[in-house]
mmCIF file of C-alpha atoms in Angstrom:
data_model
loop_
_atom_site.group_PDB
_atom_site.id
_atom_site.type_symbol
_atom_site.label_atom_id
_atom_site.label_comp_id
_atom_site.label_asym_id
_atom_site.label_seq_id
_atom_site.Cartn_x
_atom_site.Cartn_y
_atom_site.Cartn_z
ATOM 1 C CA UNK A 16 22.328 -9.152 -3.086
ATOM 2 C CA UNK A 17 21.883 -10.415 0.493
ATOM 3 C CA UNK A 18 19.832 -7.874 1.766
ATOM 4 C CA UNK A 19 17.880 -7.884 -1.486
ATOM 5 C CA UNK A 20 17.137 -11.534 -1.396
ATOM 6 C CA UNK A 21 16.114 -11.098 2.306
ATOM 7 C CA UNK A 22 13.417 -8.203 1.102
ATOM 8 C CA UNK A 23 12.379 -10.707 -1.427
ATOM 9 C CA UNK A 24 11.992 -13.349 1.193
ATOM 10 C CA UNK A 25 9.828 -10.698 3.537
ATOM 11 C CA UNK A 26 7.847 -9.557 0.351
ATOM 12 C CA UNK A 27 6.659 -13.429 -0.059
ATOM 13 C CA UNK A 28 5.928 -13.749 3.727
ATOM 14 C CA UNK A 29 3.571 -10.632 3.573
ATOM 15 C CA UNK A 30 2.250 -12.595 0.427
ATOM 16 C CA UNK A 31 1.903 -15.512 2.558
ATOM 17 C CA UNK A 32 -0.549 -13.418 4.929
ATOM 18 C CA UNK A 33 -2.886 -12.536 2.221
ATOM 19 C CA UNK A 34 -2.964 -16.099 0.741
ATOM 20 C CA UNK A 35 -3.803 -17.268 4.072
ATOM 21 C CA UNK A 36 -7.295 -15.067 3.929
ATOM 22 C CA UNK A 37 -7.653 -16.207 0.196
ATOM 23 C CA UNK A 38 -7.287 -19.834 1.286
ATOM 24 C CA UNK A 39 -9.796 -19.795 3.677
ATOM 25 C CA UNK A 40 -12.134 -17.964 1.311
ATOM 26 C CA UNK A 41 -11.742 -20.693 -1.300
ATOM 27 C CA UNK A 42 -12.137 -23.711 1.398
ATOM 28 C CA UNK A 43 -15.782 -21.921 2.721
ATOM 29 C CA UNK A 44 -16.651 -21.069 -0.999
ATOM 30 C CA UNK A 45 -15.352 -23.905 -2.882
ATOM 31 C CA UNK A 46 -18.748 -25.501 -3.306
ATOM 32 C CA UNK A 47 -20.151 -22.114 -4.871
ATOM 33 C CA UNK A 48 -17.860 -21.855 -7.540
ATOM 34 C CA UNK A 49 -19.151 -22.979 -10.753
ATOM 35 C CA UNK A 50 -16.636 -22.380 -13.878
ATOM 36 C CA UNK A 51 -13.873 -24.994 -14.270
ATOM 37 C CA UNK A 52 -11.038 -22.294 -14.319
ATOM 38 C CA UNK A 53 -12.214 -21.049 -11.088
ATOM 39 C CA UNK A 54 -12.009 -24.348 -9.584
ATOM 40 C CA UNK A 55 -8.593 -25.124 -11.067
ATOM 41 C CA UNK A 56 -7.566 -21.788 -9.860
ATOM 42 C CA UNK A 57 -8.415 -22.223 -6.428
ATOM 43 C CA UNK A 58 -7.137 -25.808 -6.380
ATOM 44 C CA UNK A 59 -3.562 -24.482 -7.568
ATOM 45 C CA UNK A 60 -3.686 -21.761 -4.759
ATOM 46 C CA UNK A 61 -2.832 -24.366 -2.120
ATOM 47 C CA UNK A 62 0.311 -25.921 -3.667
ATOM 48 C CA UNK A 63 1.295 -22.195 -4.681
ATOM 49 C CA UNK A 64 0.996 -21.513 -0.703
ATOM 50 C CA UNK A 65 3.611 -24.071 -0.298
ATOM 51 C CA UNK A 66 5.898 -23.229 -2.662
ATOM 52 C CA UNK A 67 5.687 -19.452 -1.794
ATOM 53 C CA UNK A 68 6.853 -20.361 1.864
ATOM 54 C CA UNK A 69 9.545 -22.739 0.634
ATOM 55 C CA UNK A 70 10.757 -19.606 -1.478
ATOM 56 C CA UNK A 71 10.717 -17.314 1.565
ATOM 57 C CA UNK A 72 12.642 -19.877 3.651
ATOM 58 C CA UNK A 73 15.127 -20.538 0.773
ATOM 59 C CA UNK A 74 15.690 -17.079 0.071
ATOM 60 C CA UNK A 75 16.319 -15.981 3.649
ATOM 61 C CA UNK A 76 18.523 -19.072 4.685
ATOM 62 C CA UNK A 77 19.329 -21.402 1.607
ATOM 63 C CA UNK A 78 19.746 -19.298 -1.794
ATOM 64 C CA UNK A 79 20.030 -22.421 -4.002
ATOM 65 C CA UNK A 80 16.355 -23.522 -2.853
ATOM 66 C CA UNK A 81 15.155 -20.073 -3.012
ATOM 67 C CA UNK A 82 16.206 -19.325 -6.492
ATOM 68 C CA UNK A 83 14.835 -22.720 -7.971
ATOM 69 C CA UNK A 84 11.419 -22.313 -5.866
ATOM 70 C CA UNK A 85 10.868 -18.667 -7.447
ATOM 71 C CA UNK A 86 11.740 -19.834 -10.791
ATOM 72 C CA UNK A 87 9.155 -22.541 -10.469
ATOM 73 C CA UNK A 88 6.502 -20.359 -8.994
ATOM 74 C CA UNK A 89 6.897 -17.631 -11.694
ATOM 75 C CA UNK A 90 4.560 -18.784 -14.264
ATOM 76 C CA UNK A 91 1.777 -19.641 -11.586
ATOM 77 C CA UNK A 92 2.382 -16.281 -9.637
ATOM 78 C CA UNK A 93 1.226 -14.543 -13.227
ATOM 79 C CA UNK A 94 -1.515 -17.220 -13.377
ATOM 80 C CA UNK A 95 -2.789 -16.834 -9.842
ATOM 81 C CA UNK A 96 -2.215 -13.160 -9.448
ATOM 82 C CA UNK A 97 0.320 -13.851 -6.302
ATOM 83 C CA UNK A 98 2.331 -10.992 -6.905
ATOM 84 C CA UNK A 99 5.234 -9.798 -4.722
ATOM 85 C CA UNK A 100 3.914 -6.319 -4.994
ATOM 86 C CA UNK A 101 0.455 -7.220 -4.980
ATOM 87 C CA UNK A 102 -0.450 -5.525 -1.530
ATOM 88 C CA UNK A 103 -0.329 -2.230 -3.438
ATOM 89 C CA UNK A 104 -3.893 -2.927 -5.415
ATOM 90 C CA UNK A 105 -5.364 -2.765 -1.693
ATOM 91 C CA UNK A 106 -3.965 0.916 -0.935
ATOM 92 C CA UNK A 107 -6.857 2.456 -2.486
ATOM 93 C CA UNK A 108 -9.385 0.498 -0.308
ATOM 94 C CA UNK A 109 -7.189 1.288 2.686
ATOM 95 C CA UNK A 110 -7.541 5.173 1.913
ATOM 96 C CA UNK A 111 -11.074 4.727 1.684
ATOM 97 C CA UNK A 112 -11.152 5.294 -1.882
ATOM 98 C CA UNK A 113 -13.564 2.617 -3.707
ATOM 99 C CA UNK A 114 -13.548 3.584 -7.346
ATOM 100 C CA UNK A 115 -12.419 1.197 -9.688
ATOM 101 C CA UNK A 116 -9.925 3.152 -11.634
ATOM 102 C CA UNK A 117 -7.071 2.288 -9.451
ATOM 103 C CA UNK A 118 -6.924 -1.537 -9.712
ATOM 104 C CA UNK A 119 -6.058 -1.725 -13.264
ATOM 105 C CA UNK A 120 -3.114 0.673 -13.081
ATOM 106 C CA UNK A 121 -1.836 -0.905 -9.618
ATOM 107 C CA UNK A 122 -2.067 -4.079 -10.731
ATOM 108 C CA UNK A 123 0.121 -3.167 -13.981
ATOM 109 C CA UNK A 124 2.518 -1.858 -11.639
ATOM 110 C CA UNK A 125 2.674 -5.271 -9.583
ATOM 111 C CA UNK A 126 3.112 -7.089 -12.996
ATOM 112 C CA UNK A 127 6.032 -4.928 -13.670
ATOM 113 C CA UNK A 128 7.577 -5.305 -10.220
ATOM 114 C CA UNK A 129 7.134 -8.881 -10.536
ATOM 115 C CA UNK A 130 9.509 -8.978 -13.741
ATOM 116 C CA UNK A 131 11.960 -6.377 -12.188
ATOM 117 C CA UNK A 132 12.067 -9.069 -9.339
ATOM 118 C CA UNK A 133 12.759 -12.000 -11.694
ATOM 119 C CA UNK A 134 15.370 -9.755 -13.416
ATOM 120 C CA UNK A 135 16.842 -9.095 -9.911
ATOM 121 C CA UNK A 136 16.525 -12.516 -9.022
ATOM 122 C CA UNK A 137 18.514 -14.401 -12.058
ATOM 123 C CA UNK A 138 21.307 -11.259 -11.478
ATOM 124 C CA UNK A 139 21.600 -12.137 -7.846
ATOM 125 C CA UNK A 140 21.455 -16.252 -8.967
ATOM 126 C CA UNK A 141 24.164 -15.456 -11.846
ATOM 127 C CA UNK A 142 26.276 -13.610 -9.197
ATOM 128 C CA UNK A 143 26.195 -16.331 -6.404
ATOM 129 C CA UNK A 144 27.095 -18.780 -8.958
ATOM 130 C CA UNK A 145 29.663 -17.025 -10.432
ATOM 131 C CA UNK A 146 31.351 -16.080 -6.959
#
């Protein structure tokens, strides 16, 4: 389970790299947002960045903090699309395929992957408290 938790920590670090790009875009274009829901999502991305960073640190070094942080993050991850496997939605663009037909399929795969991660995290947390 230790390897699995570290793999989750590295996925979170990978997510942080992409979040830095999103946060830069939010800072530069916040004034152009007109919908209240877009503004709320943009504002929530900043504490989410801190939570993901704390969760990655916690999963890598201190399991308990990582577990708690992930449980708090989970609903916000779904709302803000900060998914552990979210980078796979960029694969068609990396392969110079700009069709819009792949994004919905890959996004569903990301959501399924996030729920699998939740299940594995709960299982690891149960095993850690049981031992």
